[in-house]
XYZ file of C-alpha atoms in Angstrom:
671
model
C -5.157 -32.869 -7.154
C -8.714 -31.288 -7.723
C -9.868 -32.050 -4.050
C -6.508 -29.722 -3.187
C -7.574 -27.104 -5.327
C -11.293 -26.989 -3.815
C -10.246 -27.391 -0.238
C -7.737 -24.365 -0.546
C -10.547 -22.029 -1.985
C -12.709 -23.248 0.733
C -9.920 -22.044 3.413
C -9.397 -18.917 1.543
C -13.241 -17.786 1.838
C -14.385 -18.888 5.104
C -15.064 -16.299 7.926
C -11.974 -15.646 10.217
C -12.807 -15.604 13.849
C -11.386 -12.071 14.993
C -11.140 -13.583 18.441
C -8.545 -16.499 17.799
C -5.330 -16.155 19.200
C -3.522 -19.545 18.200
C -0.367 -18.209 16.971
C -0.402 -21.211 14.379
C -3.332 -19.330 12.904
C -1.212 -16.292 12.114
C 0.222 -17.132 8.469
C -1.373 -20.007 6.613
C 0.533 -23.081 5.650
C 2.040 -21.594 1.967
C 3.747 -25.054 0.864
C 1.856 -26.443 -1.707
C -0.443 -23.422 -2.760
C 2.254 -20.417 -3.241
C 3.410 -19.919 -6.479
C 6.382 -17.865 -5.594
C 8.916 -17.806 -2.645
C 7.728 -14.272 -1.978
C 4.026 -14.843 -1.826
C 2.170 -15.214 1.571
C -0.845 -14.536 3.281
C -1.441 -12.891 6.967
C -4.174 -13.673 8.992
C -6.738 -11.320 10.861
C -5.180 -13.043 14.369
C -1.730 -11.544 13.515
C -2.949 -8.200 12.189
C -5.114 -7.848 15.360
C -2.068 -8.746 17.958
C 0.389 -6.064 16.402
C 0.193 -2.215 17.022
C 0.016 0.426 14.015
C 0.310 4.202 14.434
C -1.536 4.959 11.018
C -3.892 2.732 9.058
C -1.514 2.781 6.097
C 1.085 0.623 8.315
C -0.776 -2.367 7.741
C 0.871 -2.903 4.398
C 3.798 -3.483 6.792
C 2.737 -6.838 7.336
C 4.333 -7.304 3.735
C 7.953 -8.449 4.688
C 10.348 -5.754 3.058
C 7.816 -3.102 3.127
C 8.362 0.415 4.784
C 5.547 2.950 5.310
C 6.372 6.421 6.118
C 4.662 9.982 6.184
C 6.078 13.499 4.946
C 2.909 15.303 5.317
C -0.505 15.661 7.135
C -2.150 12.035 8.423
C -4.920 12.600 6.105
C -2.865 12.413 3.218
C -1.860 8.707 1.557
C 1.345 7.547 2.965
C 4.840 6.815 1.198
C 6.016 3.479 0.472
C 9.137 1.794 0.056
C 9.767 -1.730 -1.423
C 12.534 -4.036 -3.210
C 14.533 -1.013 -4.095
C 11.972 1.639 -4.859
C 10.528 4.753 -3.218
C 6.976 3.670 -4.452
C 5.834 7.314 -3.930
C 2.183 7.104 -2.746
C 1.560 3.843 -4.536
C 3.272 3.329 -8.003
C 4.261 0.143 -8.844
C 2.750 -1.327 -5.800
C -1.070 -2.005 -6.418
C -3.406 -2.608 -3.739
C -7.102 -3.811 -3.381
C -9.978 -3.952 -0.745
C -11.611 -7.112 -1.738
C -11.980 -6.501 -5.847
C -12.017 -2.832 -5.333
C -8.819 -0.933 -6.344
C -7.305 1.729 -4.166
C -4.672 3.157 -6.417
C -5.642 6.044 -8.229
C -4.812 7.087 -11.672
C -4.093 10.238 -12.812
C -4.434 11.858 -9.473
C -4.023 15.259 -8.467
C -1.070 14.719 -6.263
C 0.942 11.396 -7.463
C 0.209 8.750 -10.136
C -1.067 5.563 -8.154
C -1.874 7.127 -5.122
C -2.882 4.839 -2.254
C -4.835 6.414 0.685
C -5.845 3.848 2.844
C -7.614 5.834 5.618
C -10.802 4.751 4.648
C -9.958 1.146 5.653
C -10.791 -0.033 9.326
C -8.156 -2.443 10.408
C -10.339 -4.548 12.584
C -12.316 -5.818 9.810
C -9.672 -7.149 7.774
C -9.870 -10.819 7.683
C -6.517 -11.448 5.618
C -4.077 -9.825 3.506
C -2.577 -11.846 0.482
C 0.603 -10.360 -0.856
C 2.762 -11.255 -4.055
C 5.796 -9.403 -5.192
C 7.169 -8.937 -8.952
C 5.028 -9.142 -12.162
C 4.517 -12.757 -12.174
C 0.784 -13.130 -12.062
C -1.513 -12.588 -14.998
C -4.456 -11.599 -12.398
C -2.342 -8.368 -11.849
C -2.348 -5.470 -14.099
C -1.425 -1.690 -13.566
C 0.894 -0.820 -10.646
C 1.754 -4.173 -10.021
C 5.238 -4.541 -10.863
C 6.860 -4.279 -7.401
C 4.189 -6.330 -5.814
C 0.400 -6.210 -4.718
C -1.692 -6.566 -1.550
C -5.176 -7.762 -1.547
C -7.001 -7.162 1.721
C -10.313 -8.919 2.230
C -12.830 -7.888 4.811
C -14.728 -9.980 7.248
C -18.411 -10.839 6.392
C -19.671 -11.123 9.999
C -17.756 -10.819 13.649
C -18.005 -13.503 16.068
C -18.798 -10.595 18.800
C -19.669 -7.139 18.627
C -16.722 -4.505 19.288
C -16.885 -1.242 21.196
C -13.492 0.268 21.870
C -12.321 3.544 22.880
C -8.479 4.588 22.515
C -7.165 7.650 24.137
C -3.435 8.933 23.814
C -0.646 11.359 23.447
C -1.325 14.161 21.523
C -4.618 14.247 21.705
C -5.309 10.990 20.150
C -8.820 9.863 20.231
C -10.609 7.036 18.671
C -14.080 5.370 18.918
C -15.022 2.015 16.923
C -18.280 0.085 17.031
C -18.775 -2.885 15.061
C -20.802 -5.603 15.060
C -23.186 -8.103 12.820
C -26.206 -9.626 12.980
C -28.420 -12.127 10.897
C -30.798 -10.557 8.576
C -33.126 -12.588 6.124
C -30.631 -15.390 4.950
C -27.697 -13.683 5.388
C -25.590 -11.195 7.864
C -25.288 -7.650 7.943
C -21.818 -6.071 8.995
C -21.642 -2.693 10.391
C -19.151 -0.344 11.649
C -18.400 3.176 12.431
C -15.033 4.846 13.014
C -14.218 8.155 14.535
C -10.895 9.480 15.051
C -9.376 12.938 16.021
C -5.591 13.736 16.772
C -3.449 16.569 16.840
C 0.192 14.994 16.756
C 3.408 16.792 18.141
C 3.705 19.530 15.908
C 3.734 22.939 16.933
C 0.645 23.658 14.505
C -1.812 20.935 15.731
C -2.699 18.440 12.961
C -6.720 18.525 14.092
C -7.612 15.230 12.262
C -11.325 14.593 12.143
C -11.709 11.375 10.558
C -14.637 9.568 10.080
C -15.377 5.974 8.673
C -18.953 4.063 8.299
C -19.228 0.258 6.551
C -22.277 -1.505 5.796
C -21.965 -5.227 4.518
C -24.714 -7.881 3.485
C -23.244 -11.076 2.891
C -25.218 -14.352 2.102
C -24.179 -17.998 1.274
C -21.039 -19.917 2.199
C -17.721 -20.689 0.374
C -19.167 -22.334 -2.286
C -21.801 -19.919 -3.256
C -21.813 -16.390 -2.126
C -22.732 -13.004 -2.450
C -21.341 -9.799 -0.701
C -22.756 -6.107 -1.339
C -20.826 -3.439 0.576
C -20.850 0.414 1.219
C -18.226 2.205 2.483
C -18.154 6.036 3.504
C -15.018 8.122 4.419
C -14.052 11.896 4.992
C -11.262 13.542 6.751
C -9.977 16.982 7.490
C -6.659 18.018 8.718
C -3.590 20.312 8.887
C -0.296 19.040 7.721
C 3.393 19.871 8.943
C 5.232 19.106 5.569
C 8.917 18.567 5.633
C 11.077 21.180 6.908
C 14.995 22.339 5.451
C 17.867 20.840 7.441
C 19.306 24.272 7.775
C 16.211 25.477 9.637
C 16.711 23.113 12.148
C 20.645 23.446 12.516
C 20.164 27.815 12.670
C 17.430 27.059 15.711
C 15.061 29.000 12.814
C 12.727 26.208 13.407
C 12.190 23.200 15.721
C 11.740 19.446 14.639
C 8.181 19.712 14.850
C 7.789 23.377 13.448
C 6.343 24.046 10.171
C 7.255 26.616 7.519
C 3.553 27.141 5.918
C 1.189 26.360 9.101
C -1.831 26.718 6.471
C -1.011 23.648 4.588
C -3.509 20.801 4.984
C -6.078 18.950 3.353
C -9.830 17.581 2.944
C -10.462 14.200 1.552
C -13.503 12.100 0.956
C -14.239 8.672 -0.604
C -17.570 6.827 -1.008
C -17.909 3.638 -2.719
C -20.492 0.611 -3.326
C -19.163 -2.726 -4.278
C -20.722 -6.227 -5.278
C -19.452 -9.635 -5.767
C -20.901 -12.722 -6.335
C -18.865 -16.195 -6.734
C -19.352 -19.785 -7.018
C -17.514 -23.029 -6.796
C -17.918 -26.757 -7.214
C -15.815 -29.831 -8.284
C -15.719 -28.638 -11.765
C -14.290 -25.087 -11.100
C -15.592 -21.509 -10.130
C -16.379 -18.301 -11.405
C -16.858 -14.776 -10.009
C -18.169 -11.205 -10.814
C -17.520 -8.112 -8.981
C -18.327 -4.531 -9.724
C -17.724 -1.077 -7.968
C -18.289 2.316 -7.789
C -16.445 5.034 -5.872
C -17.070 8.642 -5.666
C -13.891 10.678 -4.252
C -12.373 14.011 -3.733
C -9.470 15.879 -2.889
C -8.142 19.192 -1.673
C -4.454 18.952 -0.797
C -2.694 22.430 0.281
C 1.368 22.028 0.424
C 4.291 24.182 0.236
C 7.424 22.460 -0.270
C 10.008 25.375 -1.250
C 8.774 28.043 0.449
C 9.390 31.250 -1.409
C 11.470 30.205 -3.903
C 9.075 31.091 -6.945
C 6.947 33.691 -5.136
C 8.891 35.796 -2.648
C 5.944 37.739 -1.429
C 3.041 34.993 -1.376
C 4.955 32.138 -0.921
C 4.991 28.863 -3.300
C 1.861 27.018 -1.671
C -0.075 25.171 -4.042
C -3.500 23.584 -3.901
C -3.884 20.088 -5.780
C -7.460 19.258 -6.205
C -9.786 16.495 -7.728
C -13.161 15.192 -7.935
C -13.313 11.596 -9.337
C -15.948 8.916 -10.055
C -14.312 5.488 -10.573
C -16.561 2.531 -12.013
C -15.298 -0.949 -12.754
C -16.763 -4.469 -13.756
C -14.443 -7.790 -12.959
C -15.258 -11.493 -14.209
C -13.327 -14.602 -14.184
C -14.113 -18.112 -14.681
C -11.718 -21.170 -14.060
C -12.288 -24.736 -14.521
C -10.767 -27.671 -13.658
C -9.593 -30.485 -16.227
C -6.791 -33.158 -17.403
C -4.470 -32.795 -20.149
C -3.047 -36.275 -21.369
C -3.775 -37.406 -17.792
C -2.300 -34.669 -15.923
C -4.702 -32.261 -13.515
C -4.653 -28.917 -14.492
C -6.883 -25.562 -13.863
C -7.223 -22.845 -16.246
C -8.741 -19.447 -15.614
C -9.718 -16.765 -17.746
C -10.475 -13.149 -16.772
C -11.865 -9.801 -17.647
C -11.068 -6.440 -15.683
C -12.648 -3.338 -16.798
C -12.081 -0.023 -15.312
C -13.281 3.702 -15.919
C -11.884 7.172 -14.141
C -13.568 10.166 -14.733
C -12.106 13.323 -13.501
C -14.260 16.450 -13.545
C -11.812 18.100 -13.076
C -8.171 17.392 -11.609
C -6.557 21.016 -11.402
C -3.429 22.882 -9.824
C -3.799 26.446 -8.551
C -1.247 28.482 -6.963
C -2.347 29.502 -3.319
C -1.478 31.478 -0.203
C -3.202 30.452 3.077
C -5.256 28.187 1.719
C -6.910 30.649 -0.602
C -6.494 30.184 -4.462
C -4.533 32.927 -6.130
C -4.669 31.696 -9.821
C -5.042 28.739 -12.071
C -1.925 26.773 -13.207
C -4.101 24.161 -15.121
C -7.055 22.376 -14.871
C -8.149 19.019 -16.793
C -10.962 17.091 -17.376
C -9.944 13.418 -17.970
C -11.945 10.156 -18.838
C -9.331 7.183 -18.566
C -10.673 3.702 -19.377
C -8.965 0.487 -19.256
C -9.833 -3.206 -20.351
C -7.435 -6.104 -19.096
C -8.098 -9.669 -20.527
C -6.066 -12.191 -18.807
C -5.566 -16.144 -19.165
C -3.371 -18.654 -17.080
C -3.074 -22.274 -17.013
C -1.861 -24.427 -13.830
C -0.682 -27.939 -14.952
C 0.657 -30.717 -12.718
C 3.353 -32.737 -14.886
C 4.351 -34.657 -11.830
C 3.112 -34.466 -8.074
C 6.268 -32.892 -7.519
C 6.452 -30.308 -10.600
C 4.179 -27.701 -11.886
C 3.766 -24.813 -13.809
C 1.876 -21.593 -14.053
C 1.547 -20.017 -17.363
C 0.015 -16.901 -17.929
C -0.665 -13.997 -20.553
C -2.556 -10.687 -19.961
C -3.451 -7.981 -22.558
C -4.495 -4.342 -21.139
C -5.571 -1.484 -23.352
C -6.151 2.016 -22.299
C -7.824 4.855 -23.568
C -7.146 8.557 -22.459
C -9.429 11.582 -23.235
C -7.971 14.878 -21.686
C -9.736 18.411 -22.070
C -7.053 20.671 -20.640
C -7.210 24.466 -19.662
C -3.469 24.472 -21.547
C -3.841 25.439 -24.798
C -2.615 22.403 -27.331
C -2.551 20.054 -24.436
C -6.014 18.572 -25.343
C -6.722 15.404 -27.056
C -6.921 11.401 -27.109
C -4.561 8.659 -27.491
C -4.558 5.068 -26.638
C -1.912 2.040 -25.943
C -1.743 -1.639 -25.280
C 0.550 -3.785 -23.572
C 1.024 -7.514 -23.817
C 2.444 -9.237 -20.440
C 3.376 -12.865 -20.705
C 4.117 -14.564 -17.389
C 5.491 -18.225 -16.089
C 6.467 -19.748 -12.874
C 7.884 -23.283 -12.043
C 7.149 -24.910 -8.818
C 9.325 -27.728 -7.762
C 8.191 -30.055 -4.862
C 7.346 -30.474 -2.036
C 10.083 -32.629 -0.739
C 10.560 -32.510 2.998
C 8.050 -29.756 3.239
C 10.156 -27.474 0.970
C 9.476 -26.209 -2.313
C 11.761 -24.401 -5.116
C 10.331 -21.807 -7.497
C 11.406 -19.870 -10.534
C 9.310 -16.859 -11.552
C 9.440 -14.545 -14.979
C 7.177 -12.071 -16.267
C 6.455 -8.549 -17.673
C 4.265 -5.782 -16.272
C 3.544 -2.292 -16.534
C 2.416 1.194 -15.003
C 0.486 3.634 -16.618
C 1.592 7.262 -16.844
C -0.647 10.297 -15.696
C -3.218 10.800 -18.652
C -2.445 14.795 -18.754
C 1.165 13.770 -19.706
C 0.108 11.361 -22.744
C -1.538 14.388 -24.537
C 0.772 17.214 -23.483
C 2.754 19.531 -25.830
C 3.592 22.061 -23.230
C 4.341 22.620 -19.665
C 2.308 25.341 -17.931
C 5.215 27.608 -17.775
C 4.783 27.524 -21.699
C 7.950 25.672 -22.584
C 7.507 22.801 -25.073
C 7.166 19.206 -23.516
C 6.544 15.847 -25.594
C 4.009 13.460 -24.668
C 4.985 10.499 -22.298
C 4.494 7.057 -23.070
C 1.017 6.122 -21.827
C 2.048 2.602 -20.798
C 5.666 2.031 -19.200
C 7.037 -1.638 -19.110
C 8.717 -3.937 -16.657
C 10.232 -6.938 -16.857
C 11.228 -9.137 -13.664
C 12.440 -12.655 -12.514
C 12.990 -14.299 -9.099
C 14.284 -17.701 -7.977
C 13.559 -18.734 -4.225
C 12.774 -21.681 -2.104
C 10.271 -21.982 0.861
C 10.615 -24.540 3.647
C 8.404 -25.865 6.501
C 10.919 -28.614 6.938
C 11.730 -27.244 10.743
C 8.511 -27.926 12.830
C 6.920 -24.482 13.540
C 9.331 -22.705 11.378
C 8.128 -20.943 7.971
C 11.320 -19.893 6.056
C 11.533 -18.387 2.314
C 14.805 -16.863 0.596
C 14.188 -15.071 -2.909
C 16.621 -13.849 -5.326
C 15.056 -11.344 -7.608
C 15.392 -8.566 -10.233
C 13.321 -5.978 -11.980
C 13.769 -3.702 -14.943
C 11.607 -0.796 -15.677
C 11.580 1.360 -19.038
C 11.311 4.505 -17.018
C 11.455 5.519 -13.635
C 9.513 7.987 -11.774
C 11.509 10.599 -9.599
C 10.177 13.312 -7.284
C 10.478 16.793 -8.174
C 10.764 18.884 -5.224
C 10.014 22.279 -6.695
C 6.871 20.976 -8.439
C 5.880 18.705 -5.617
C 5.253 15.740 -7.967
C 7.357 13.220 -9.841
C 7.911 12.701 -13.526
C 9.335 9.820 -15.948
C 13.085 9.943 -16.435
C 15.380 6.962 -17.266
C 15.307 3.267 -17.462
C 16.459 1.580 -14.354
C 17.269 -1.977 -12.997
C 16.847 -3.277 -9.410
C 17.944 -6.590 -8.014
C 18.234 -8.187 -4.646
C 17.678 -10.656 -1.861
C 14.821 -11.236 0.670
C 14.843 -13.945 3.531
C 11.846 -13.885 5.704
C 10.907 -16.030 8.704
C 7.997 -17.025 11.319
C 8.679 -19.273 13.997
C 5.836 -20.965 16.188
C 8.182 -21.390 19.674
C 5.044 -22.410 21.454
C 1.460 -22.262 21.399
C 1.356 -18.620 22.927
C 4.634 -17.304 21.072
C 5.215 -16.228 17.305
C 9.090 -14.967 16.728
C 9.202 -13.162 13.146
C 12.367 -12.053 11.461
C 12.583 -10.327 7.711
C 15.694 -8.908 6.097
C 15.618 -7.463 2.416
C 18.573 -5.962 0.519
C 18.694 -4.393 -2.580
C 20.563 -2.467 -5.137
C 18.820 0.459 -7.574
C 20.466 2.060 -10.587
C 19.852 3.826 -13.755
C 20.581 1.839 -16.753
C 21.184 4.761 -19.095
C 24.636 6.472 -18.275
C 23.940 10.290 -17.239
C 26.531 12.702 -15.730
C 24.192 13.353 -13.315
C 25.023 10.003 -11.755
C 23.436 6.341 -11.747
C 21.872 6.195 -8.433
C 18.322 6.592 -8.221
C 17.093 9.299 -5.359
C 15.044 7.719 -2.691
C 15.792 3.892 -3.489
C 15.744 1.566 -0.568
C 18.431 -0.815 -0.128
C 18.011 -2.330 3.410
C 15.168 -3.277 5.325
C 15.183 -5.475 8.547
C 12.572 -6.178 11.148
C 12.270 -8.433 14.163
C 9.064 -9.082 15.939
C 7.624 -11.203 18.821
C 3.973 -11.893 19.573
C 2.852 -13.295 22.704
C -0.793 -14.655 23.059
C -2.621 -16.707 25.955
C -0.074 -16.263 28.190
C -2.622 -16.432 31.052
C -4.602 -12.984 30.695
C -1.746 -11.613 29.379
C -0.871 -10.485 25.529
C 1.806 -8.613 23.561
C 3.902 -7.754 21.046
C 7.271 -5.753 20.117
C 8.150 -4.870 16.577
C 11.652 -3.562 15.830
C 12.049 -1.671 12.173
C 15.285 -1.103 10.249
C 14.937 1.389 7.626
C 18.192 1.835 5.625
C 19.915 5.062 4.481
C 19.188 6.061 0.665
C 20.913 8.234 -2.029
C 18.882 11.552 -2.260
C 20.843 12.746 -5.667
C 21.884 10.891 -8.729
C 25.675 10.979 -7.927
C 25.287 9.703 -4.371
C 27.170 12.615 -2.819
C 23.871 13.177 -0.619
C 22.398 10.269 1.490
C 19.831 10.203 4.035
C 20.391 8.481 7.601
C 18.970 5.392 8.719
C 16.163 5.005 10.756
C 15.383 2.282 13.731
C 11.745 2.116 15.288
C 10.134 0.032 17.988
C 6.458 -0.423 18.506
C 5.248 -2.376 21.515
C 2.302 -3.592 23.073
C 0.978 -5.155 26.409
C -2.534 -6.510 26.808
C -4.912 -7.988 29.681
C -7.977 -9.436 29.227
C -10.052 -8.544 32.422
C -13.028 -10.920 31.593
C -14.091 -12.855 28.443
C -15.584 -9.884 27.074
C -13.437 -6.987 28.046
C -9.460 -6.217 27.342
C -6.991 -3.455 27.826
C -4.493 -2.685 25.824
C -1.256 -0.234 25.951
C 0.432 0.597 22.583
C 3.826 2.381 22.529
C 5.201 4.202 19.369
C 8.770 4.734 18.923
C 9.504 3.122 22.327
C 13.172 4.468 22.747
C 12.270 8.084 21.158
C 14.308 8.158 18.419
C 15.267 11.192 16.649
C 14.964 10.431 13.182
C 13.554 10.927 9.599
C 10.404 9.595 8.585
C 11.255 10.639 5.211
C 14.211 12.402 3.546
C 14.421 14.549 0.285
C 17.422 16.795 -1.479
C 16.438 19.827 -3.586
C 16.397 23.747 -3.631
C 14.591 25.884 -1.629
C 14.090 29.354 -0.675
C 13.209 30.546 3.029
C 11.687 33.855 4.144
C 14.770 36.462 4.256
C 17.190 34.225 1.914
C 17.881 36.090 -1.098
C 18.574 33.038 -3.280
C 17.841 29.340 -3.802
C 19.793 26.845 -1.462
C 19.910 22.845 -2.033
C 19.526 21.319 1.165
C 17.973 18.261 2.818
C 14.606 18.396 3.654
C 13.100 15.928 6.151
C 9.713 14.933 7.699
C 10.617 13.854 11.368
C 9.623 10.482 13.214
C 6.953 11.170 15.710
C 8.273 11.188 19.271
C 7.478 8.526 21.919
C 3.744 8.319 22.276
C 1.239 5.985 23.949
C -2.157 4.884 23.257
C -4.393 3.039 25.980
C -7.352 0.870 24.431
C -10.382 -0.498 26.274
C -12.414 -3.201 24.243
C -15.470 -4.501 24.747
C -16.992 -7.432 23.259
C -20.979 -8.040 23.085
């Protein structure tokens, strides 16, 4: 058993050849290595061979995940999974290596997950888990976690140029070279995009990366620097009544001055060692980020003269250190592995602020807060092989948070702290005929915005009570994973998740706020079938039900909660000089109001790719997004707004349209 553990570690840390096109390498063999039926790992070869229109869509490789956008593409995406409208990342945590992406106490939304700083071609693999069953995962992880790991080196340099519809342009240059005893990886990614909007998006995005690595899978070190800056104009959601009356077209904006400016600069370090006795790893990161976001969701409801645009602004410093140690041993003759870890994080916002604005000019301050938020999480877990067909993974973590808020609002400054304990247990039976059975149960949590933990009044002067700093969740899952049929990986999971306080969207504030307790449950069926050495088929289906558990006359439905997701895909590699893929995605209807009297429509999208290898070093790729030019919504809301000329607020659907059919042509040269 110890040898199995060591070989698994080695496999997970070897450099991935980005040029590999063998379809059997797209997904790791999960039998004997996964702790839940809903856990999986996607390798670079699959990520490389499927088109994505936005960087954040890389998370749609997590089965059942939907990634949308209700504003400009420089803003974090909107995510849906397991009955959740996750907003911009609450309850789903994302990491790049050991560096967290989710932002606490963010100017726009709790758990804000902006992946625009990521260069997808440098991802070696994506490891995902769902549910609060892993002791290693803390804040924001109740619905799931995605850990994306970057390559240490490239087998060949990459120089690519992409041009496409709506003035899409992208230039990528990346390579690695031997330096001293290690390798230096560098990359530069430049992107411009106007989009189909009447107000050109004017995206100006710049990404850069430097990474020095040394060692092997047993003893290694990496030092990584990343830089990102983006500017864009936004066409936010528009009211359905304006489209139906002809006042606005599908791609028009009510407030053409909406937009944003975002930046993120980071340095991270990781060192790890493994031998026959166990392993240890240490990592640290420092992030400096800034955001200025201008939005107008209610138009002229609050201010008939200047309009309702507001500016959300923040400047953040984020620091963290993680350490863990695992060791192999025996208990009464049974093999076991134990792990102990510590995760620390410190966020300083100086400040995080909200302003009334018009035409991107600040008119008045609503609130400004200087926030310091620190946390430490200690976790322990033990894997015990009771029998060659039975193992358990028992874990527990304790998290402690400290909040310090200095607010411009009288009475809202203060300090508070909170702690939470989260036990976990997984039981794995098998394998029999390459089939395993799983039972998982655990507690998790998400943190709330620090500004709410010390509040006594709202910006409008009304009194307010402090929110619970750490909100608990409880989840369970039973599942099965099988590779009994040659070439087919199939998993089935039935799950449930309870949350003590739901976060719901408030249209007139453009933010989320805590609400009632809720329960979600559902079933997921995922299939990956290697038909031949050049053809891979995928089919994923997720059904869920989400309801508030506390009765209220408003209703029990959770606005925006997703209940049906389906995807079908085919990936072709090594068919002579040709390769390609097609991916179909179904995003089911959702309730938009608590009594379910207003619902969104469903969305069905198709992406396609066809590519040709001109020679061993040169390829040409054509990607087509929204192949059938579907007229649908990327996202829908229901709330009150007021257009210019309207005398009273109107409750209405507000939607952001799916972008029309678009094509992008990429020429790639490997050197």
